[in-house]
mmCIF file of C-alpha atoms and ligand atoms in Angstrom:
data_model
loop_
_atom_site.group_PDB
_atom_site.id
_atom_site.type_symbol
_atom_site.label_atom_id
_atom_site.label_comp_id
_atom_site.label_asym_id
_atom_site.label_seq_id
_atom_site.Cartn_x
_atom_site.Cartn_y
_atom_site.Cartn_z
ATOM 1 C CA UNK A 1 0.000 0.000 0.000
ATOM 2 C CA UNK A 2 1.508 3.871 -0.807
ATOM 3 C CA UNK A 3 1.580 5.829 2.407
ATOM 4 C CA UNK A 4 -1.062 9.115 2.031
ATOM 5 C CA UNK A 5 0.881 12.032 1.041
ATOM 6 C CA UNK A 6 2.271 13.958 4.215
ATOM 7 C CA UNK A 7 1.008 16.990 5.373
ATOM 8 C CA UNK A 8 2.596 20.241 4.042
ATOM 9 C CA UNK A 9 1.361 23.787 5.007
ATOM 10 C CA UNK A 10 1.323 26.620 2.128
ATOM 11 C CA UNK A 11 4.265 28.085 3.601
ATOM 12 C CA UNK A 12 6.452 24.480 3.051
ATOM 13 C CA UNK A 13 5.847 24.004 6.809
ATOM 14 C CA UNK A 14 5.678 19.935 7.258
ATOM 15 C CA UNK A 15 3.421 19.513 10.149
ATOM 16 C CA UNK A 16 5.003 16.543 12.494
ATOM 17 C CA UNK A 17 3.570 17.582 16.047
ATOM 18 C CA UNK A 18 0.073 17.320 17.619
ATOM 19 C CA UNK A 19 -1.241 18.260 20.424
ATOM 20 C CA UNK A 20 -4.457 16.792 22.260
ATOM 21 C CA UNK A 21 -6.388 18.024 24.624
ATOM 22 C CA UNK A 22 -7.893 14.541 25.912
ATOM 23 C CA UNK A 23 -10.519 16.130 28.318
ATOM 24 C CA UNK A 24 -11.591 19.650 30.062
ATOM 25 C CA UNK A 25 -11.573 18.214 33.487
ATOM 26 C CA UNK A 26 -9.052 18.850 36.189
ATOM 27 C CA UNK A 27 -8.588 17.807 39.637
ATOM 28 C CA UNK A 28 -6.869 21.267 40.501
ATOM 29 C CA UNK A 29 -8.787 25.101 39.967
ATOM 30 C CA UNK A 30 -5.404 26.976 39.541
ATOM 31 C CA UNK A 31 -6.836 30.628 39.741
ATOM 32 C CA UNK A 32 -5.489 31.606 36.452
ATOM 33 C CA UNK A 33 -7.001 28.978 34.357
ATOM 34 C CA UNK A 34 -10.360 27.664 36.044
ATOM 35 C CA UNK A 35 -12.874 29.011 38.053
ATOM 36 C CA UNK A 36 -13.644 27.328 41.113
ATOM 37 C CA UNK A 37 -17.255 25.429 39.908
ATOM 38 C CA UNK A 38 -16.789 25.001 36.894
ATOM 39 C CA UNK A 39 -19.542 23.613 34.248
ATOM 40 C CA UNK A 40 -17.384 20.781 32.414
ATOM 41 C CA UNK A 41 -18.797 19.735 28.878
ATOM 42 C CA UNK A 42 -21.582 17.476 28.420
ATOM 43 C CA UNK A 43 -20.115 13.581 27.626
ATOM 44 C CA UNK A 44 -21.731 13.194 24.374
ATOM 45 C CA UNK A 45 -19.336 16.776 23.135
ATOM 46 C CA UNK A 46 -15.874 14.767 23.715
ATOM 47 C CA UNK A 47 -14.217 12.428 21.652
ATOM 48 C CA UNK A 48 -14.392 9.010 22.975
ATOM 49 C CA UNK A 49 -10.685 6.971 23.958
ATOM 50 C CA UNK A 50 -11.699 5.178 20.682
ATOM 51 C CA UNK A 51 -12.022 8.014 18.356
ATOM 52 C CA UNK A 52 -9.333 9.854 20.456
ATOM 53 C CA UNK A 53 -7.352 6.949 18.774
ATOM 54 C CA UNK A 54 -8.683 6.994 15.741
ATOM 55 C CA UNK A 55 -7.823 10.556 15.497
ATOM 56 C CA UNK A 56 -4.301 10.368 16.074
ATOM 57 C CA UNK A 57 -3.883 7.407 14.197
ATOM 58 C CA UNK A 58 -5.069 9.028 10.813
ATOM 59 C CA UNK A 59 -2.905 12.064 11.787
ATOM 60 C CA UNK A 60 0.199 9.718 12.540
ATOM 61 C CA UNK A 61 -0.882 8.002 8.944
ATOM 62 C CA UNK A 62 -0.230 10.974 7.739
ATOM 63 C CA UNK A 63 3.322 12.202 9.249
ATOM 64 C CA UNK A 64 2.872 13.251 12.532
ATOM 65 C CA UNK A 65 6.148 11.700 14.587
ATOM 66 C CA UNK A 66 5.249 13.546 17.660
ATOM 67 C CA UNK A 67 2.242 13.543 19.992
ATOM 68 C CA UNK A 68 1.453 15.931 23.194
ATOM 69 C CA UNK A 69 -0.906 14.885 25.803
ATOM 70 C CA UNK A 70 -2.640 17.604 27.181
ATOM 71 C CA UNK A 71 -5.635 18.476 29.592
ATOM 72 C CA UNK A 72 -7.395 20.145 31.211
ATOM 73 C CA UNK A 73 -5.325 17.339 33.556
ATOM 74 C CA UNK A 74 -4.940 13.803 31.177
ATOM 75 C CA UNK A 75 -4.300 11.942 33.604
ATOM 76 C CA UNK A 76 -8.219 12.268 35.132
ATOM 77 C CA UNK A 77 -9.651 10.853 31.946
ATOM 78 C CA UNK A 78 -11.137 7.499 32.872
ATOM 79 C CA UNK A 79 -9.671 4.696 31.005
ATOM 80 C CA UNK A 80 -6.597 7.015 29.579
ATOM 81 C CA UNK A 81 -4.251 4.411 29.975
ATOM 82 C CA UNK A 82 -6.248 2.164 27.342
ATOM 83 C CA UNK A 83 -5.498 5.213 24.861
ATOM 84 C CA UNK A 84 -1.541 5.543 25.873
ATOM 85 C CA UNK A 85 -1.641 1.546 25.124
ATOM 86 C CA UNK A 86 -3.101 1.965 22.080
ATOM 87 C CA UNK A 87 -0.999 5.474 21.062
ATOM 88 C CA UNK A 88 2.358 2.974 22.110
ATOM 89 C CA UNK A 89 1.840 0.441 19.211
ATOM 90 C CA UNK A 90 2.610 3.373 16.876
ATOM 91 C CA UNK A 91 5.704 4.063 18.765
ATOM 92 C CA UNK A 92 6.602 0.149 18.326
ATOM 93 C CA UNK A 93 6.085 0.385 14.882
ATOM 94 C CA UNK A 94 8.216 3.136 14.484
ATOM 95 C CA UNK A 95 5.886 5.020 13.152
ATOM 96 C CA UNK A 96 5.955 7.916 16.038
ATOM 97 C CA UNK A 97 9.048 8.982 16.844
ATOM 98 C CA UNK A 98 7.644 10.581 20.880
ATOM 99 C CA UNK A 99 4.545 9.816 22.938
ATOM 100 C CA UNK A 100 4.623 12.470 26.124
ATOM 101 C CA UNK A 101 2.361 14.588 27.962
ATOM 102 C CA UNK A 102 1.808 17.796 30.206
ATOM 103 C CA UNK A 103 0.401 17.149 33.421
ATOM 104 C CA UNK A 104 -0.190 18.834 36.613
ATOM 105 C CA UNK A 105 1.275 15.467 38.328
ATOM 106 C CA UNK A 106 -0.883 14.796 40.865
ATOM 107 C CA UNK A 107 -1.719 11.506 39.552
ATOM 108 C CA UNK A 108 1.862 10.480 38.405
ATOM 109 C CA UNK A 109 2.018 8.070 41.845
ATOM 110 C CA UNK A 110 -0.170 5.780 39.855
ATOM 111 C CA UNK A 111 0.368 5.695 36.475
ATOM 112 C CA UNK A 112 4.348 6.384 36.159
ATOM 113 C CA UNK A 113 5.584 3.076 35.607
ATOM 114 C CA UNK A 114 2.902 1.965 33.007
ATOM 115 C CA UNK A 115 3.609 5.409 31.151
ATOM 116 C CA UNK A 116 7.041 4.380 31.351
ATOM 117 C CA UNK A 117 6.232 0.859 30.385
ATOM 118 C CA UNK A 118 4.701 2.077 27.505
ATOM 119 C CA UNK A 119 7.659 4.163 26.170
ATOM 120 C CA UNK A 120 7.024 7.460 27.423
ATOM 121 C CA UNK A 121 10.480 8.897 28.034
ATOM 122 C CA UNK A 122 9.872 12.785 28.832
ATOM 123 C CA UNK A 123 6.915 14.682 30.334
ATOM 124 C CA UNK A 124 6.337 18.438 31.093
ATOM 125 C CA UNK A 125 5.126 19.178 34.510
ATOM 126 C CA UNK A 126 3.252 22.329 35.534
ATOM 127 C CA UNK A 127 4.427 23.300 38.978
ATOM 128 C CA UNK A 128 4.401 27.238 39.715
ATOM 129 C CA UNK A 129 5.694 26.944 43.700
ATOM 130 C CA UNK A 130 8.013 25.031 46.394
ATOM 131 C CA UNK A 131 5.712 26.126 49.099
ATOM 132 C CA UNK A 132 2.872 23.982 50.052
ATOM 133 C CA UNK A 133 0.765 26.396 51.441
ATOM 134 C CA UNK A 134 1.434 29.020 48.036
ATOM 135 C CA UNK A 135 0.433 25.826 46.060
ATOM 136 C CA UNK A 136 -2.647 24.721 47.768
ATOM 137 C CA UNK A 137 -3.628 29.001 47.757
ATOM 138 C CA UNK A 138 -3.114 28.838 43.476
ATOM 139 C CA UNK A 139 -4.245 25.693 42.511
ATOM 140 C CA UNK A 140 -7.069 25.795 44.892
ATOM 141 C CA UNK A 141 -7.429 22.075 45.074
ATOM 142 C CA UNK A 142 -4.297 21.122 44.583
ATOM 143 C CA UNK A 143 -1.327 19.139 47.381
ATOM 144 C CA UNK A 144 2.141 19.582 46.801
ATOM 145 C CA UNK A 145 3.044 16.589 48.492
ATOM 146 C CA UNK A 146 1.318 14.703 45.986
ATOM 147 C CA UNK A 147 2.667 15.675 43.120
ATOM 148 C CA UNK A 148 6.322 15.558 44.786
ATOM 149 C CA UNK A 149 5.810 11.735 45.402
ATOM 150 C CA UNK A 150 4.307 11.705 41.676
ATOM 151 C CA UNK A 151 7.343 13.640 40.262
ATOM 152 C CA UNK A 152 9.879 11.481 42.110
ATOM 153 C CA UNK A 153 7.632 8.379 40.814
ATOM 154 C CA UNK A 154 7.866 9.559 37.291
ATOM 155 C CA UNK A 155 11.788 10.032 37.841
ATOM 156 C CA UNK A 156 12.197 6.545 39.528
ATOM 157 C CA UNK A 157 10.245 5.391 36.411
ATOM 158 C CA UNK A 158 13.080 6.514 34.482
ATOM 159 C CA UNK A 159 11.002 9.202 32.773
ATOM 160 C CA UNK A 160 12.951 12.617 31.927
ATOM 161 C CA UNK A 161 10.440 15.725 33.593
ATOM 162 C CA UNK A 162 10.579 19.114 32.215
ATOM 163 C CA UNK A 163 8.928 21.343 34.984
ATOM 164 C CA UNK A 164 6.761 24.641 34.049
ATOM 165 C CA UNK A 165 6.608 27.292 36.014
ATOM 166 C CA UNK A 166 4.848 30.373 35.097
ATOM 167 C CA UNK A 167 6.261 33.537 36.069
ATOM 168 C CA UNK A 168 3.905 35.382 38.223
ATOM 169 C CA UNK A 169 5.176 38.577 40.134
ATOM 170 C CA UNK A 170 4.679 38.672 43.678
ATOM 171 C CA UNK A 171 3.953 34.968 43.959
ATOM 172 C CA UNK A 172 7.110 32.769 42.559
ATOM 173 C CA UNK A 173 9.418 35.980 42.610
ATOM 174 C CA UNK A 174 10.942 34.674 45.758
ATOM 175 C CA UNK A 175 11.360 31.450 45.022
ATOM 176 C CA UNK A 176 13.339 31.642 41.401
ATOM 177 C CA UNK A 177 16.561 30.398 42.410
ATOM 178 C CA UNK A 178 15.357 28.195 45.022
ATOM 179 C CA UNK A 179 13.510 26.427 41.584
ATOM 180 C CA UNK A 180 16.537 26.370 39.684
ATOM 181 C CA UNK A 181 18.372 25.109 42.679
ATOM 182 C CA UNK A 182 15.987 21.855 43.105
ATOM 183 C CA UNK A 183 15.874 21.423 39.298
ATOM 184 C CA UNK A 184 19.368 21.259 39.386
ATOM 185 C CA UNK A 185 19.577 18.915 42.417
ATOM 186 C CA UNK A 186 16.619 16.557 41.094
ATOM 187 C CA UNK A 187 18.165 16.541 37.700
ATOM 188 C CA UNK A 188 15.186 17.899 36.373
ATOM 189 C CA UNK A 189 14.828 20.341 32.993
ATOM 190 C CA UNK A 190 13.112 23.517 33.589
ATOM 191 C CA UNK A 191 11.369 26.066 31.604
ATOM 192 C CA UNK A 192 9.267 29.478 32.242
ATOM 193 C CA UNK A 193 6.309 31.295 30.798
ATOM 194 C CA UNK A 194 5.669 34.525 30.837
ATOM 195 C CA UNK A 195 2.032 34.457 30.914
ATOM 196 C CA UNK A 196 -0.859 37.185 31.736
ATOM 197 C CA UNK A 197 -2.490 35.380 34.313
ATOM 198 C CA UNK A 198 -6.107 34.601 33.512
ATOM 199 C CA UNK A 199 -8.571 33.001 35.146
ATOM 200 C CA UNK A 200 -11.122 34.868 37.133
ATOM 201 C CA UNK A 201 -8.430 37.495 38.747
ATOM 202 C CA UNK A 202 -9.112 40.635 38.870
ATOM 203 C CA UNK A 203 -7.960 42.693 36.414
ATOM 204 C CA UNK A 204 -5.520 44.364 39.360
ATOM 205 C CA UNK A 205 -4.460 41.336 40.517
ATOM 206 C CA UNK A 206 -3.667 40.598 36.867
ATOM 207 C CA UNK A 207 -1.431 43.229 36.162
ATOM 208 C CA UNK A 208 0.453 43.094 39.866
ATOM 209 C CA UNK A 209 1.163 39.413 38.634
ATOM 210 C CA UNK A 210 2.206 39.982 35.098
ATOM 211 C CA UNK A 211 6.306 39.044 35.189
ATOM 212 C CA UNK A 212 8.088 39.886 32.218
ATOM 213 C CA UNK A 213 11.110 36.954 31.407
ATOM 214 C CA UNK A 214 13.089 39.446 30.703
ATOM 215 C CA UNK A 215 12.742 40.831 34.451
ATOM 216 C CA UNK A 216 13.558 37.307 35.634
ATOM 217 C CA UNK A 217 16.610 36.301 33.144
ATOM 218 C CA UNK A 218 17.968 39.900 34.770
ATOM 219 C CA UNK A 219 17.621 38.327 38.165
ATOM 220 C CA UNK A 220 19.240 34.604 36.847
ATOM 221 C CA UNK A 221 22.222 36.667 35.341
ATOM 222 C CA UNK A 222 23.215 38.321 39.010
ATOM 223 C CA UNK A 223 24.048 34.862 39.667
ATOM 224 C CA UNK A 224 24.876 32.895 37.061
ATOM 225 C CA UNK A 225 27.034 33.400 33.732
ATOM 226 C CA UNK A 226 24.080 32.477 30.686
ATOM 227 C CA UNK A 227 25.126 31.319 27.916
ATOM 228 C CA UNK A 228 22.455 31.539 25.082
ATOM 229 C CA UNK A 229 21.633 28.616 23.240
ATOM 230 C CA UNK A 230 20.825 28.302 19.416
ATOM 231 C CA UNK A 231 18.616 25.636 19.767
ATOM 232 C CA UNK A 232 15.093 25.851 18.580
ATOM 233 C CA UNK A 233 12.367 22.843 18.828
ATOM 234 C CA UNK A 234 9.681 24.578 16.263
ATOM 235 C CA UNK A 235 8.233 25.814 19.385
ATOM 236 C CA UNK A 236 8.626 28.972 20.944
ATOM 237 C CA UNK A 237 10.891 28.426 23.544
ATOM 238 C CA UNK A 238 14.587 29.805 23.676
ATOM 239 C CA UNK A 239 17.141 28.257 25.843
ATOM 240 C CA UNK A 240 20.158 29.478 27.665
ATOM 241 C CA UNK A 241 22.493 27.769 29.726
ATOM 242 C CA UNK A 242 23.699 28.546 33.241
ATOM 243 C CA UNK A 243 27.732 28.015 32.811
ATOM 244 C CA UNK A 244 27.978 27.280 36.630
ATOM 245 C CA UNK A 245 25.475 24.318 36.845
ATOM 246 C CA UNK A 246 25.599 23.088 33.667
ATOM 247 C CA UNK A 247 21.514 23.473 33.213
ATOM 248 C CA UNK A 248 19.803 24.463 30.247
ATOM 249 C CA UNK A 249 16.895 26.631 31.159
ATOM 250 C CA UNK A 250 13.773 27.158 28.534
ATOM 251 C CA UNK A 251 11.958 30.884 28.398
ATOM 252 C CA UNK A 252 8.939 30.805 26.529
ATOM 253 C CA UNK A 253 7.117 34.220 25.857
ATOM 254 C CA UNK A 254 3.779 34.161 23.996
ATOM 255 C CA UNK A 255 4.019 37.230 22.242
ATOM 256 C CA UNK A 256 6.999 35.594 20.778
ATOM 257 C CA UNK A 257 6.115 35.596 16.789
ATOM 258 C CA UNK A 258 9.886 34.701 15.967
ATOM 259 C CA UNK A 259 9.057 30.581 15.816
ATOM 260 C CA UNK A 260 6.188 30.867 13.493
ATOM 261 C CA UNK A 261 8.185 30.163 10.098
ATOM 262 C CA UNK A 262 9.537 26.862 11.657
ATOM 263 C CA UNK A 263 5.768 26.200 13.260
ATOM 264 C CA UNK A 264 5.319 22.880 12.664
ATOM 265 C CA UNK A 265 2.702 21.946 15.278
ATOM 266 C CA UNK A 266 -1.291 21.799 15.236
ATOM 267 C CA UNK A 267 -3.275 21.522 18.330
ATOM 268 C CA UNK A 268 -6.666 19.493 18.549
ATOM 269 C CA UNK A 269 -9.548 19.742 21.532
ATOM 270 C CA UNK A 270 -10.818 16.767 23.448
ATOM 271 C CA UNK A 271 -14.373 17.708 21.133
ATOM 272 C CA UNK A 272 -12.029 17.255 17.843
ATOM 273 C CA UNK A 273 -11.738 20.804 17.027
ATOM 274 C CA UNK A 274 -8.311 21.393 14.900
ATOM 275 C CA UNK A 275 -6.425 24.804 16.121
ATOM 276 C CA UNK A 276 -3.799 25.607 13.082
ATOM 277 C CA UNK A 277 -2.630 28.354 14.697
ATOM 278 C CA UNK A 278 -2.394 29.144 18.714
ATOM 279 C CA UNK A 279 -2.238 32.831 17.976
ATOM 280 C CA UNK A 280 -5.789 32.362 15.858
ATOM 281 C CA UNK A 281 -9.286 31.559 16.038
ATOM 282 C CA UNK A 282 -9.411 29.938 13.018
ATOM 283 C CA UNK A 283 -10.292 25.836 13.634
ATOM 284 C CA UNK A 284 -12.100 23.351 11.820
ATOM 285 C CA UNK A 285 -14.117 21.080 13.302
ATOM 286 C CA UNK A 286 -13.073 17.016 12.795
ATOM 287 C CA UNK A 287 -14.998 15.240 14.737
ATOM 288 C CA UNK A 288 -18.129 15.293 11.921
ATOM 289 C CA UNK A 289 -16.562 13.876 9.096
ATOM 290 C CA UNK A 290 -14.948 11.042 11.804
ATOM 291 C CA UNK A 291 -18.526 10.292 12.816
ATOM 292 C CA UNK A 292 -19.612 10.577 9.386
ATOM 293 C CA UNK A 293 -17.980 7.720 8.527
ATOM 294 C CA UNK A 294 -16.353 4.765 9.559
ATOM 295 C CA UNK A 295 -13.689 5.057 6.788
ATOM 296 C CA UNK A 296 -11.108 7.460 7.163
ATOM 297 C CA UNK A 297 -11.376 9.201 3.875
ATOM 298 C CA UNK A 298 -13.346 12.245 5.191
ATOM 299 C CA UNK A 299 -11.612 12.927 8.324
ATOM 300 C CA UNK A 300 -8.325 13.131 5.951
ATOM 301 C CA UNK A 301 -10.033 15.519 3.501
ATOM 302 C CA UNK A 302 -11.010 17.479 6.394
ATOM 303 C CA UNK A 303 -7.558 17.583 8.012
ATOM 304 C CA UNK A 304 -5.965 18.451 4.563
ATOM 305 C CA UNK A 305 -8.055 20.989 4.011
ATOM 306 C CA UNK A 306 -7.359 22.265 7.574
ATOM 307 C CA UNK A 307 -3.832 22.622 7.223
ATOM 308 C CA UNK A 308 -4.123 24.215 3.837
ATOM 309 C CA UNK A 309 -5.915 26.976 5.960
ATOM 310 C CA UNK A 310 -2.286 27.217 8.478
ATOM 311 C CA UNK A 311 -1.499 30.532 9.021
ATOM 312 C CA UNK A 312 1.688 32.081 8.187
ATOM 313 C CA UNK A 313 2.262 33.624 11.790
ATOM 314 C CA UNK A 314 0.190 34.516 14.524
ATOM 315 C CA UNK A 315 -1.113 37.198 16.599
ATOM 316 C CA UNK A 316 -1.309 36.615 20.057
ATOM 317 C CA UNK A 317 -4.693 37.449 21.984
ATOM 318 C CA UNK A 318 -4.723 37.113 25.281
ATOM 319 C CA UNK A 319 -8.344 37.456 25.176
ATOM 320 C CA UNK A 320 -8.341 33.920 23.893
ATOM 321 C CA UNK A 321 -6.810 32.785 26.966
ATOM 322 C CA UNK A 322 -9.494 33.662 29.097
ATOM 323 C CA UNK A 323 -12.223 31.939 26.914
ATOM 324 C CA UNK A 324 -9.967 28.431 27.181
ATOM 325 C CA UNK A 325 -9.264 28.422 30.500
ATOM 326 C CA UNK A 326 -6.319 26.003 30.791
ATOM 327 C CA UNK A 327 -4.680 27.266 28.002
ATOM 328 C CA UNK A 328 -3.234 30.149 30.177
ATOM 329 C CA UNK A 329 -1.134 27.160 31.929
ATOM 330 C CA UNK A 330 -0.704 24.208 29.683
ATOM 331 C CA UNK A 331 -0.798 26.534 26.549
ATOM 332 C CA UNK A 332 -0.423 24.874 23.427
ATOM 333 C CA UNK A 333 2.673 26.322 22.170
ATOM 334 C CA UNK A 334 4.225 25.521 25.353
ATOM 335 C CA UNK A 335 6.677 22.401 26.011
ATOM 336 C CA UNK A 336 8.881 22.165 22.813
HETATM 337 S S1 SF4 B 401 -3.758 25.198 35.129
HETATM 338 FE FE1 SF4 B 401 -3.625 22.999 34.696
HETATM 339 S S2 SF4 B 401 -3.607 22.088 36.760
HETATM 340 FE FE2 SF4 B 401 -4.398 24.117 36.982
HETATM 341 S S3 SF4 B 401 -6.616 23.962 36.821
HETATM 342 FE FE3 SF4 B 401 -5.829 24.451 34.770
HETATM 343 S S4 SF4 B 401 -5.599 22.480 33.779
HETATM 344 FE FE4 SF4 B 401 -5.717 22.086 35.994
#
């Protein structure tokens, strides 16, 4: 059998990364991405675990080599580890080149060692704070203990973690090299976002919190030598290294256009909506022609025509933040 054509943008762009958004659900209410009762969508609206698979099987089929978990939280989707089974044939076959995810880690305790099993070798973690009693005020519902145990589990699995920490002014300030200090001690990569915290803050608390990278990269250079790295991941994030530690720290802006001619990345919603473009509304909706049909041949035509639609660049809203709630946290450009 010929393998489908792969999928080329207009601008030559071949896209090779998805990210999914398996469910809207969370177990934490961080204050800058949910409120605290929040009206979750109705069953029927998300992709099942089977069409979740069939979904990123046909995109796979078509050259994607790299797939992002994403929430809301992943990890609270009943039955996701049937879906991570199924995703880890593809990486068996050779066929995807990385399975990984972005969690918030509280349920990493449980499911480490079968996402290890399963030949996931590097996740992101979202972890703003050191201090338990800061992390229980921000993600409402959230334990730091908990995800400690599930970070060390995921480590003990043999699983490399990436920890995200927004930037916010007045609340992590404090703690940035105390962050940098137990990455480097855990072994542990680390990145920051700049990010204009969302959520239901008010719009003072928003600005008081608003911490430009370049603000904290000032702060990093009073004590270490950086080094600025060339390397680029088709995401947004720059890295620089600290000469004294050895670590390579990640800095990812939003407002950052300068990634968008090597963009090669598409994001899709646990309700099979197709996002071209983080910085743009534009999205086309893939979960009718998969229930159309139990043949494939739709949802391809759909996702063709979909990336013939990719946007040269983008232009970041923030307002767009606010409507998607978690974005503001795990945000899709975010995690290289
Ligand atoms: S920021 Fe992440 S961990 Fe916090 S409520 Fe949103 S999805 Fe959950």
């Amino acid at each position: 059998m010929t393998r489908p054509a792969p999928l080329i943008d207009p601008f030559a762009r071949p896209i090779e990364y998805l990210r999914v958004s398996v469910t809207d659900r969370c177990d934490f209410r961080c204050t800058y991405c949910m409120a605290e009762h929040m009206t979750f969508l109705p069953k029927k609206e998300l992709l099942t675990l089977e069409e979740l698979d069939r979904m990123c099987t046909t995109f796979i089929g078509l050259g994607v080599e790299k797939l992002r978990i994403t929430g809301g939280e992943p990890l609270v989707r009943k039955g996701i580890m049937t879906f991570f089974q199924g995703m880890s044939r593809h990486l068996e076959s050779g066929a995807l080149r990385e399975l990984t995810l972005t969690t918030n880690g509280s349920q990493l305790g449980r499911f480490a060692t079968d996402l290890a099993a399963l030949g996931i070798k590097r996740i992101n973690v979202s972890l703003d704070t050191l201090d338990d009693k800061k992390f229980a005020d921000i993600t409402r519902w959230g334990r730091l203990p908990q995800v400690l145990k599930g970070i060390d589990a995921a480590k003990a699995a043999g699983i490399r973690v990436k920890i995200n920490v927004v930037a916010l002014k007045g609340f992590n300030e404090d703690e940035l090299f105390g962050i940098v200090d137990w990455c480097a001690h855990e072994d542990h990569d680390l990145t920051f976002i700049e990010v204009m915290p969302m959520g239901d803050m008010s719009e003072e608390a928003r600005l008081d919190q608003y911490w430009p990278l370049e603000e904290l990269r000032t702060r990093l250079a009073e004590r270490f030598t950086l080094t600025d790295l060339a390397e680029r991941t088709g995401g947004p994030a720059r890295y620089v290294k600290l000469e004294e530690t050895g670590q390579k720290i990640g800095f990812i802006t939003p407002l950052t256009h300068n990634f968008c001619e090597s963009c090669n990345r598409v994001r899709l919603t646990c309700t099979g909506e197709l996002f071209m473009c983080l910085g743009q509304e534009d999205n086309a909706d893939l979960r009718a022609p998969l229930r159309e049909s139990a043949e494939n041949d739709l949802l391809e035509a759909a996702i063709r025509n979909a990336i013939s639609r990719k946007p040269k660049g983008h232009d970041f809203d923030y307002s767009r933040q606010k409507v998607e709630g978690q974005m503001s946290r795990h945000m899709s450009h975010t995690g290289g």
